Coordinates of C-alpha atoms and ligand atoms in Angstrom, one line a residue:
M1 CA -22.7 -216.8 94.0
P2 CA -20.4 -214.0 94.6
A3 CA -17.5 -214.5 92.2
D4 CA -14.8 -212.8 94.6
K5 CA -13.2 -215.2 96.9
N6 CA -13.7 -212.4 99.6
F7 CA -17.1 -212.5 98.9
H8 CA -17.7 -209.0 97.9
M9 CA -19.3 -207.9 94.8
T10 CA -16.7 -207.1 92.1
P11 CA -16.4 -203.4 90.7
G12 CA -17.2 -205.6 87.3
E13 CA -20.3 -207.2 88.8
F14 CA -21.5 -203.9 90.5
R15 CA -20.9 -202.2 86.8
R16 CA -23.2 -205.0 85.5
Y17 CA -25.8 -205.2 88.2
G18 CA -25.9 -201.3 88.6
K19 CA -26.7 -200.9 84.7
A20 CA -29.4 -203.8 85.2
M21 CA -30.7 -201.8 88.3
V22 CA -31.1 -198.5 86.6
D23 CA -32.9 -200.3 83.7
W24 CA -35.3 -201.9 86.3
I25 CA -36.2 -198.5 87.6
A26 CA -36.7 -197.0 84.3
D27 CA -38.8 -199.9 83.2
Y28 CA -40.6 -199.6 86.6
H29 CA -41.6 -196.2 85.8
E30 CA -42.6 -196.9 82.1
R31 CA -45.0 -199.5 83.4
I32 CA -46.0 -197.9 86.6
E33 CA -49.5 -197.3 85.6
S34 CA -50.3 -201.0 84.9
F35 CA -50.2 -201.4 88.5
P36 CA -52.7 -201.3 91.1
V37 CA -51.7 -197.8 92.8
M38 CA -52.7 -199.0 96.4
S39 CA -51.2 -202.2 97.1
P40 CA -54.3 -204.7 97.7
V41 CA -52.0 -207.2 100.0
K42 CA -53.5 -208.2 103.4
P43 CA -51.6 -207.5 106.6
G44 CA -49.0 -210.6 106.8
E45 CA -49.0 -211.5 103.1
I46 CA -45.8 -210.1 102.1
R47 CA -43.9 -211.5 105.1
A48 CA -45.4 -215.0 104.7
S49 CA -44.1 -214.9 101.0
L50 CA -40.3 -214.4 102.2
P51 CA -38.0 -217.2 102.5
K52 CA -37.9 -218.0 106.1
A53 CA -34.3 -219.4 106.4
V54 CA -31.2 -216.7 106.7
P55 CA -29.3 -217.2 103.7
Q56 CA -25.9 -219.1 104.8
T57 CA -24.2 -218.6 101.7
G58 CA -24.4 -215.8 99.2
E59 CA -27.1 -215.7 96.5
P60 CA -26.8 -214.4 93.1
F61 CA -28.1 -210.9 92.3
E62 CA -30.2 -212.1 89.5
G63 CA -32.5 -214.2 92.0
M64 CA -32.6 -211.0 94.5
M65 CA -34.3 -209.1 91.7
K66 CA -36.7 -211.9 90.7
D67 CA -37.7 -212.0 94.2
V68 CA -38.2 -208.1 94.0
D69 CA -40.5 -208.5 91.0
R70 CA -42.2 -211.6 92.6
L71 CA -42.4 -211.0 96.1
L72 CA -41.9 -207.3 96.8
L73 CA -43.8 -205.6 93.8
P74 CA -47.4 -206.8 95.1
G75 CA -46.8 -205.2 98.2
I76 CA -45.8 -201.8 97.0
T77 CA -48.3 -198.9 97.1
H78 CA -47.1 -196.8 94.1
W79 CA -46.4 -193.4 95.4
Q80 CA -44.7 -192.6 92.1
S81 CA -47.9 -193.5 90.0
P82 CA -49.3 -190.4 88.3
N83 CA -52.5 -191.8 89.5
F84 CA -51.4 -191.2 93.4
F85 CA -53.5 -188.5 94.9
A86 CA -53.4 -189.6 98.3
F87 CA -51.9 -187.8 101.7
F88 CA -49.4 -185.4 100.3
P89 CA -47.0 -186.7 97.7
S90 CA -43.6 -187.9 98.2
N91 CA -42.5 -187.1 94.8
N92 CA -39.1 -188.0 93.1
S93 CA -37.5 -187.6 89.8
F94 CA -34.4 -189.3 87.7
P95 CA -32.0 -186.9 88.7
S96 CA -32.8 -187.1 92.4
V97 CA -32.3 -190.9 92.3
L98 CA -29.0 -190.3 90.4
G99 CA -28.0 -188.0 93.2
E100 CA -29.0 -190.8 95.8
M101 CA -27.2 -193.4 94.1
L102 CA -24.0 -191.1 94.0
S103 CA -24.6 -190.5 97.9
A104 CA -24.8 -194.2 98.4
G105 CA -21.6 -194.7 96.3
L106 CA -19.6 -192.3 98.1
A107 CA -21.0 -193.0 101.2
V108 CA -19.6 -190.3 103.3
Q109 CA -20.7 -189.7 106.9
G110 CA -20.8 -185.8 106.9
M111 CA -21.3 -185.2 110.8
M112 CA -18.5 -182.5 110.7
W113 CA -17.0 -180.2 108.2
A114 CA -13.9 -182.1 108.9
T115 CA -15.5 -185.5 107.9
S116 CA -16.4 -184.5 104.4
P117 CA -15.7 -180.8 103.5
A118 CA -17.7 -181.0 100.1
C119 CA -20.7 -182.8 102.2
T120 CA -20.9 -179.7 104.4
E121 CA -20.3 -177.1 102.0
L122 CA -22.7 -178.1 99.2
E123 CA -25.3 -178.4 101.6
T124 CA -24.9 -174.7 102.8
H125 CA -24.7 -173.7 99.4
V126 CA -27.7 -175.3 98.0
L127 CA -29.8 -174.4 101.0
D128 CA -28.6 -170.9 100.4
W129 CA -29.8 -171.3 96.8
L130 CA -33.1 -172.2 98.0
V131 CA -33.6 -168.9 100.3
E132 CA -33.2 -167.3 97.0
M133 CA -35.4 -169.6 94.9
L134 CA -38.3 -169.4 97.5
A135 CA -37.5 -165.6 98.3
L136 CA -37.3 -166.6 102.0
P137 CA -36.1 -163.9 104.4
E138 CA -32.3 -162.8 104.2
S139 CA -32.0 -164.1 107.8
F140 CA -32.3 -167.6 106.7
S141 CA -29.4 -167.3 104.6
S142 CA -25.9 -168.6 105.9
S143 CA -24.2 -165.0 105.0
S144 CA -26.6 -163.6 107.6
T145 CA -27.3 -164.6 111.2
G146 CA -29.1 -167.7 110.5
G147 CA -28.8 -170.8 107.6
G148 CA -30.3 -173.7 106.7
V149 CA -29.5 -177.4 107.3
I150 CA -31.2 -180.9 105.8
Q151 CA -33.2 -182.6 108.3
D152 CA -34.7 -186.1 107.6
T153 CA -38.4 -184.9 108.2
A154 CA -40.6 -181.9 108.9
S155 CA -41.3 -183.9 112.4
S156 CA -37.4 -183.6 113.3
A157 CA -37.1 -179.9 111.9
S158 CA -40.4 -179.0 114.1
L159 CA -38.7 -180.8 117.2
C160 CA -35.4 -179.0 117.0
A161 CA -37.0 -175.7 116.7
L162 CA -39.3 -176.6 119.6
L163 CA -35.9 -177.7 121.6
A164 CA -34.2 -174.3 120.5
A165 CA -37.1 -172.3 121.6
R166 CA -37.3 -174.0 124.9
E167 CA -33.7 -173.4 125.5
R168 CA -34.3 -169.7 124.6
A169 CA -37.1 -169.2 126.8
T170 CA -35.0 -170.6 129.8
N171 CA -32.1 -169.1 129.0
F172 CA -30.7 -172.5 128.2
A173 CA -31.0 -173.6 131.6
T174 CA -33.4 -176.6 130.4
N175 CA -30.5 -178.4 128.9
E176 CA -29.1 -178.6 132.2
R177 CA -31.7 -179.1 135.0
G178 CA -34.7 -180.2 132.8
C179 CA -38.3 -178.6 132.4
D180 CA -40.0 -177.3 135.2
G181 CA -43.4 -177.7 133.9
R182 CA -44.0 -173.9 133.2
L183 CA -43.2 -174.0 129.5
V184 CA -46.2 -174.0 127.0
A185 CA -46.3 -174.1 123.5
Y186 CA -49.2 -173.4 120.8
T187 CA -50.2 -174.7 117.6
S188 CA -53.8 -174.9 115.7
S189 CA -56.3 -177.7 116.2
Q190 CA -55.4 -178.3 112.5
A191 CA -51.6 -178.6 112.7
H192 CA -49.6 -181.8 111.9
S193 CA -49.5 -184.5 114.7
S194 CA -45.6 -184.1 114.4
I195 CA -46.1 -180.9 116.8
E196 CA -47.8 -182.9 119.4
K197 CA -45.4 -185.6 119.1
A198 CA -42.4 -182.9 119.5
A199 CA -44.0 -181.6 122.7
K200 CA -43.9 -184.9 124.3
I201 CA -40.3 -185.4 123.2
A202 CA -39.2 -182.0 124.1
G203 CA -40.5 -182.7 127.7
I204 CA -43.1 -179.7 127.3
G205 CA -45.9 -182.1 127.7
R206 CA -48.9 -182.7 125.8
Q207 CA -50.9 -181.0 128.2
N208 CA -48.9 -177.7 127.8
L209 CA -49.4 -177.7 124.0
R210 CA -52.3 -175.5 123.6
S211 CA -54.6 -176.1 120.8
I212 CA -55.8 -173.0 118.8
G213 CA -59.3 -172.8 117.1
V214 CA -59.5 -172.0 113.6
D215 CA -61.6 -169.9 111.2
D216 CA -64.0 -171.2 108.7
R217 CA -61.0 -171.5 106.2
F218 CA -59.3 -173.8 109.0
A219 CA -56.7 -171.3 109.6
M220 CA -55.4 -170.4 113.0
R221 CA -57.2 -167.7 114.6
P222 CA -54.6 -165.1 115.9
D223 CA -57.2 -163.5 118.2
L224 CA -57.8 -167.0 120.0
L225 CA -53.9 -167.4 120.1
A226 CA -53.3 -163.9 121.8
A227 CA -56.2 -164.7 124.2
Q228 CA -54.6 -167.9 125.3
I229 CA -51.1 -166.5 125.7
K230 CA -52.6 -163.8 127.9
Q231 CA -54.3 -166.4 129.9
D232 CA -51.2 -168.6 130.4
I233 CA -49.0 -165.6 131.2
S234 CA -51.3 -164.6 133.9
A235 CA -51.2 -168.2 135.5
G236 CA -47.7 -168.4 135.7
H237 CA -47.1 -170.2 132.5
V238 CA -44.1 -169.6 130.3
P239 CA -45.1 -169.4 126.6
C240 CA -42.1 -170.5 124.5
F241 CA -43.1 -171.7 121.2
V242 CA -45.8 -171.1 118.4
C243 CA -46.0 -173.4 115.4
A244 CA -47.8 -171.8 112.3
S245 CA -48.8 -173.9 109.4
V246 CA -48.6 -173.0 105.9
G247 CA -50.6 -175.9 104.1
T248 CA -52.1 -178.1 107.0
T249 CA -52.0 -181.8 106.1
S250 CA -55.9 -182.1 106.6
S251 CA -57.0 -179.1 104.0
N252 CA -54.0 -177.0 103.0
A253 CA -55.1 -174.3 105.3
I254 CA -52.6 -171.2 105.4
D255 CA -52.2 -169.8 108.9
P256 CA -51.9 -165.9 109.2
V257 CA -48.2 -165.9 109.7
R258 CA -47.7 -162.1 109.7
E259 CA -50.4 -161.7 112.6
I260 CA -49.3 -164.7 114.5
G261 CA -45.5 -163.4 114.1
R262 CA -46.6 -160.1 115.6
I263 CA -48.2 -161.7 118.6
C264 CA -45.0 -164.0 119.1
R265 CA -42.5 -160.9 118.8
E266 CA -44.8 -158.9 121.3
H267 CA -44.3 -161.8 123.8
G268 CA -40.6 -163.1 122.8
I269 CA -42.0 -166.4 121.8
W270 CA -40.2 -168.4 119.1
L271 CA -42.3 -168.9 116.0
H272 CA -41.8 -172.0 113.7
V273 CA -43.5 -172.1 110.2
D274 CA -44.2 -175.6 109.1
A275 CA -44.7 -175.4 105.3
A276 CA -44.0 -179.1 104.6
M277 CA -45.7 -179.4 101.4
S278 CA -46.7 -176.0 100.5
G279 CA -43.7 -174.2 100.8
T280 CA -42.6 -175.4 97.4
A281 CA -45.0 -173.3 95.8
A282 CA -43.1 -170.2 96.9
I283 CA -40.7 -171.2 94.0
C284 CA -43.4 -169.4 91.9
P285 CA -43.6 -165.6 92.4
E286 CA -47.4 -165.5 92.2
F287 CA -47.5 -168.1 95.1
R288 CA -45.3 -166.2 97.4
W289 CA -48.1 -164.9 99.2
V290 CA -47.9 -168.4 101.2
H291 CA -45.1 -166.9 103.1
D292 CA -46.4 -163.5 103.8
G293 CA -44.8 -162.8 107.5
L294 CA -42.2 -165.2 107.3
E295 CA -39.6 -162.7 108.2
L296 CA -41.1 -162.5 111.9
A297 CA -40.6 -166.3 112.1
D298 CA -37.6 -167.8 114.0
S299 CA -37.4 -170.9 112.1
Y300 CA -39.2 -172.5 109.0
A301 CA -39.1 -176.0 107.2
F302 CA -40.4 -177.4 103.8
N303 CA -39.9 -180.8 102.4
P304 CA -38.5 -180.8 99.0
H305 CA -39.1 -184.7 99.6
K306 CA -42.9 -184.0 99.1
W307 CA -43.3 -181.8 96.2
M308 CA -39.9 -180.9 94.8
F309 CA -39.2 -184.0 93.0
T310 CA -36.6 -185.0 95.3
N311 CA -36.4 -188.4 97.1
F312 CA -37.6 -189.1 100.7
D313 CA -35.6 -187.9 103.2
C314 CA -34.9 -184.3 102.4
D315 CA -36.5 -181.7 104.7
C316 CA -35.0 -178.2 104.4
F317 CA -35.1 -176.5 108.0
Y318 CA -34.0 -172.8 108.5
V319 CA -33.2 -170.8 111.6
A320 CA -32.9 -166.9 111.7
D321 CA -30.6 -167.0 114.7
R322 CA -28.1 -170.3 114.2
K323 CA -26.5 -169.5 117.6
A324 CA -29.5 -170.5 119.6
L325 CA -30.0 -173.9 117.5
I326 CA -26.4 -174.7 117.6
Q327 CA -26.3 -173.9 121.5
T328 CA -29.3 -175.8 122.2
L329 CA -27.8 -178.9 120.3
S330 CA -24.0 -178.6 120.4
I331 CA -22.1 -181.3 122.0
L332 CA -18.4 -181.8 121.8
P333 CA -16.8 -185.0 122.7
E334 CA -13.1 -185.4 123.1
Y335 CA -12.9 -187.7 119.9
L336 CA -14.9 -185.0 117.8
R337 CA -12.3 -182.5 118.4
N338 CA -10.4 -181.2 115.3
Q339 CA -8.7 -178.0 114.2
A340 CA -11.6 -177.2 111.9
T341 CA -14.1 -177.0 114.5
E342 CA -12.0 -175.2 116.8
S343 CA -11.0 -172.7 114.3
G344 CA -14.6 -171.4 114.2
A345 CA -14.4 -171.0 110.5
V346 CA -16.6 -174.1 109.5
I347 CA -20.1 -175.5 110.0
D348 CA -20.6 -178.9 111.7
Y349 CA -24.0 -180.0 111.1
R350 CA -24.1 -182.3 113.7
D351 CA -24.9 -179.4 115.9
W352 CA -28.1 -178.5 113.9
H353 CA -30.1 -181.8 114.3
I354 CA -30.6 -184.6 116.5
Q355 CA -28.5 -187.4 115.5
L356 CA -24.9 -187.2 115.0
G357 CA -24.4 -188.7 111.8
R358 CA -25.6 -187.6 108.4
R359 CA -25.7 -188.5 104.8
F360 CA -24.6 -186.6 101.8
R361 CA -28.3 -185.7 101.1
S362 CA -27.6 -182.3 99.2
L363 CA -26.4 -184.1 96.4
K364 CA -29.7 -185.1 95.1
L365 CA -31.2 -181.8 95.9
W366 CA -28.5 -180.3 93.9
F367 CA -28.8 -182.6 91.1
V368 CA -32.7 -181.8 90.9
I369 CA -32.2 -178.2 91.0
R370 CA -29.5 -178.4 88.3
H371 CA -31.5 -180.5 86.1
Y372 CA -34.8 -178.7 86.3
G373 CA -33.5 -175.1 86.9
V374 CA -36.1 -172.7 88.5
E375 CA -37.9 -172.6 85.2
G376 CA -38.5 -176.1 84.9
L377 CA -39.5 -176.5 88.7
R378 CA -41.9 -173.5 88.4
H379 CA -43.2 -175.2 85.2
H380 CA -44.3 -178.4 87.1
I381 CA -45.3 -176.5 90.2
R382 CA -47.7 -174.3 88.4
R383 CA -49.1 -177.3 86.2
H384 CA -50.0 -179.1 89.4
I385 CA -51.7 -176.3 90.9
E386 CA -53.4 -175.9 87.7
L387 CA -54.8 -179.2 87.4
A388 CA -56.1 -179.2 91.1
Q389 CA -57.8 -176.0 90.2
Q390 CA -59.4 -177.7 87.1
F391 CA -60.5 -180.4 89.3
A392 CA -62.0 -178.2 92.1
S393 CA -64.0 -176.7 89.0
W394 CA -65.6 -179.8 88.0
V395 CA -66.6 -180.4 91.7
R396 CA -68.2 -177.2 92.0
E397 CA -70.1 -178.0 88.6
D398 CA -71.4 -181.3 89.8
D399 CA -74.4 -181.0 91.9
R400 CA -73.8 -184.2 93.8
F401 CA -70.5 -182.8 95.1
E402 CA -69.4 -179.8 97.1
L403 CA -65.8 -178.6 98.1
A404 CA -65.1 -179.3 101.8
A405 CA -62.4 -176.3 102.0
P406 CA -61.0 -173.6 100.1
A407 CA -58.3 -175.1 97.6
P408 CA -55.5 -172.5 97.5
L409 CA -53.1 -174.6 95.8
N410 CA -52.7 -178.2 94.8
L411 CA -55.0 -180.0 97.3
V412 CA -59.0 -180.2 96.8
C413 CA -61.1 -181.4 99.7
F414 CA -64.4 -182.4 98.6
R415 CA -67.2 -184.5 99.5
H416 CA -70.3 -186.2 98.0
R417 CA -73.3 -184.3 99.7
G418 CA -74.8 -188.0 100.6
G419 CA -73.0 -188.1 104.0
D420 CA -70.4 -189.9 105.4
E421 CA -71.2 -193.4 104.6
I422 CA -71.4 -192.7 101.0
N423 CA -68.0 -190.9 100.9
Q424 CA -66.6 -193.7 102.8
A425 CA -67.6 -196.4 100.4
L426 CA -66.8 -194.0 97.4
M427 CA -63.2 -193.8 98.6
D428 CA -63.2 -197.4 99.4
R429 CA -64.4 -198.3 95.9
L430 CA -61.9 -196.2 94.1
N431 CA -58.9 -197.3 96.2
Q432 CA -59.9 -200.9 95.9
S433 CA -60.2 -200.6 92.2
G434 CA -56.5 -199.7 91.8
D435 CA -57.2 -197.0 89.4
L436 CA -56.4 -194.3 91.7
Y437 CA -55.4 -193.5 95.5
L438 CA -57.3 -190.9 97.5
T439 CA -57.4 -190.3 101.2
H440 CA -59.7 -188.5 103.5
T441 CA -60.0 -186.3 106.4
R442 CA -62.7 -184.9 108.9
L443 CA -63.5 -181.2 108.3
N444 CA -66.3 -179.9 110.5
D445 CA -67.0 -183.2 111.8
R446 CA -67.6 -184.6 108.3
I447 CA -65.6 -186.9 105.9
A448 CA -63.9 -185.0 103.3
L449 CA -61.9 -186.7 100.5
R450 CA -58.6 -185.2 99.5
L451 CA -57.1 -185.2 96.2
C452 CA -53.8 -183.8 95.9
V453 CA -52.2 -183.3 92.5
G454 CA -48.2 -183.6 93.3
Q455 CA -46.8 -186.6 91.8
T456 CA -44.1 -185.7 89.4
Y457 CA -45.7 -187.1 86.1
T458 CA -49.3 -186.3 86.9
E459 CA -50.9 -184.7 83.7
L460 CA -54.5 -183.6 82.8
R461 CA -55.4 -187.2 81.6
H462 CA -54.9 -188.8 85.0
V463 CA -56.9 -185.8 86.7
E464 CA -59.6 -186.4 84.0
H465 CA -59.6 -189.9 84.6
A466 CA -59.8 -189.7 88.6
W467 CA -62.9 -187.3 88.2
K468 CA -64.4 -189.9 85.5
R469 CA -64.1 -192.7 88.0
I470 CA -65.3 -190.6 91.0
R471 CA -68.3 -190.0 89.1
E472 CA -68.9 -193.4 87.9
E473 CA -68.9 -194.8 91.2
A474 CA -70.8 -192.1 92.6
S475 CA -73.5 -193.0 90.1
I476 CA -73.2 -196.7 91.2
L477 CA -73.6 -195.7 94.7
G478 CA -76.7 -194.1 93.9
G479 CA -76.4 -190.4 93.0
T480 CA -77.7 -188.7 90.6
K481 CA -76.0 -188.3 87.0
K482 CA -75.1 -184.6 86.6
G483 CA -72.2 -182.1 85.8
N484 CA -69.4 -183.0 83.1
Ligands
PLP1 N1 -46.1 -181.1 108.5 C1 -47.5 -181.1 107.6 C2 -47.8 -179.9 107.3 C3 -47.2 -182.2 107.0 O1 -48.3 -182.5 105.9 C4 -46.4 -183.4 107.3 C5 -46.7 -184.5 106.5 O2 -47.4 -184.8 105.8 C6 -45.8 -183.4 108.3 C7 -45.4 -182.1 108.8 C8 -44.6 -184.5 108.7 O3 -43.7 -184.6 107.6 P1 -42.4 -185.5 107.8 O4 -42.8 -187.0 107.1 O5 -41.6 -185.0 106.7 O6 -42.1 -185.6 109.1

């Protein structure tokens, strides 16, 4: 029962429960390997277990935490388990959790510089650090023509890029009069579905998003892009936007950004580069080739909330020309007018994304970068890539399996040679066992299993165990026993 007669939790109680919460989180991480990675619950099971009645009187904190253990934990898929190899990771780290906590505690709403100068200035500072850390083009830095902003997700970043591209292509008239149906956009057949969503939201229309074919490495073919652009121009369309992927979700294919960028420059088309997970690799100088040609891009995004030990949500979105973005999204109702904005000397990030309000998200990024340093981040990224490459070599050595796509970084797409049915059964059995969690994709119209190494605490023993379990299940399903 709340002790305070105003119903509030007192600072003393918060201190006590806060410490208990930190203990709970630390304990959770210590016992995380004891849980089935993928939640085994059936649809509706969690909801059915929750108390039906709305609490009319306040309840003790201890009871809430008991229910977290009893009712919610069974319905948690453990993304932070070192045996989580599914999708792309959404990893975190303790410094990031502490940054989140501080952000929640300060609870500022940083929509404008004036509503909390530190929220804006730390964000600008950390995003400039990342330009240096990833060796991004200088034009993306705030001291140049561009700059970066934290978006919630890569989906929002792509949408903002598409909106700015749309406005630039129509001399900012679409904002006023709406789309006339002539604008067209391009991405590869392997690009993330968020690009299609952005085309729908931005009024470009799904039919005006051209799906460009890929080569045998699943990367966009620039010759097909160039041909499609020419065809569209002669048909009276207005090409406005190309999205290249650095690390497609399906197979981690890296589009040839330099060649795509040249084509975009030739036609004055906005080039956005979506490097949601794989951009992080560029922290290591030996993997900076993934960004070859990035200086030809108008915008770029990568997600520290995927592979840089920073809690969801944290996408870093950069533009080379901030004016185009701001002019696209800026809106200034009377109640937001203030001297700082009018002076032109400050950044108001509300003009850099869709929503008005914004959390102090740079804190968690700042904590992560300061805790690990570039050295620590490089160590872990290298280790993940090394482990994935090790796994790929085991796949190559086992006759029952094959690689389904090149594995340039930390994602390995592979399949059992026995066909779709056996691969589906293999994945289902592994996931249902709770020992690990893998997901699948379809490449060349055949199922491929995806093993992505990117959870913060994944070590060699976890990847070895995953491979052991895969081979065991393959043997049960009737494959011949071979390899290591
Ligand atoms: N782009 C790529 C290449 C992705 O892999 C993903 C998600 O995995 C996204 C975009 C969407 O990410 P978000 O959840 O940040 O919108």
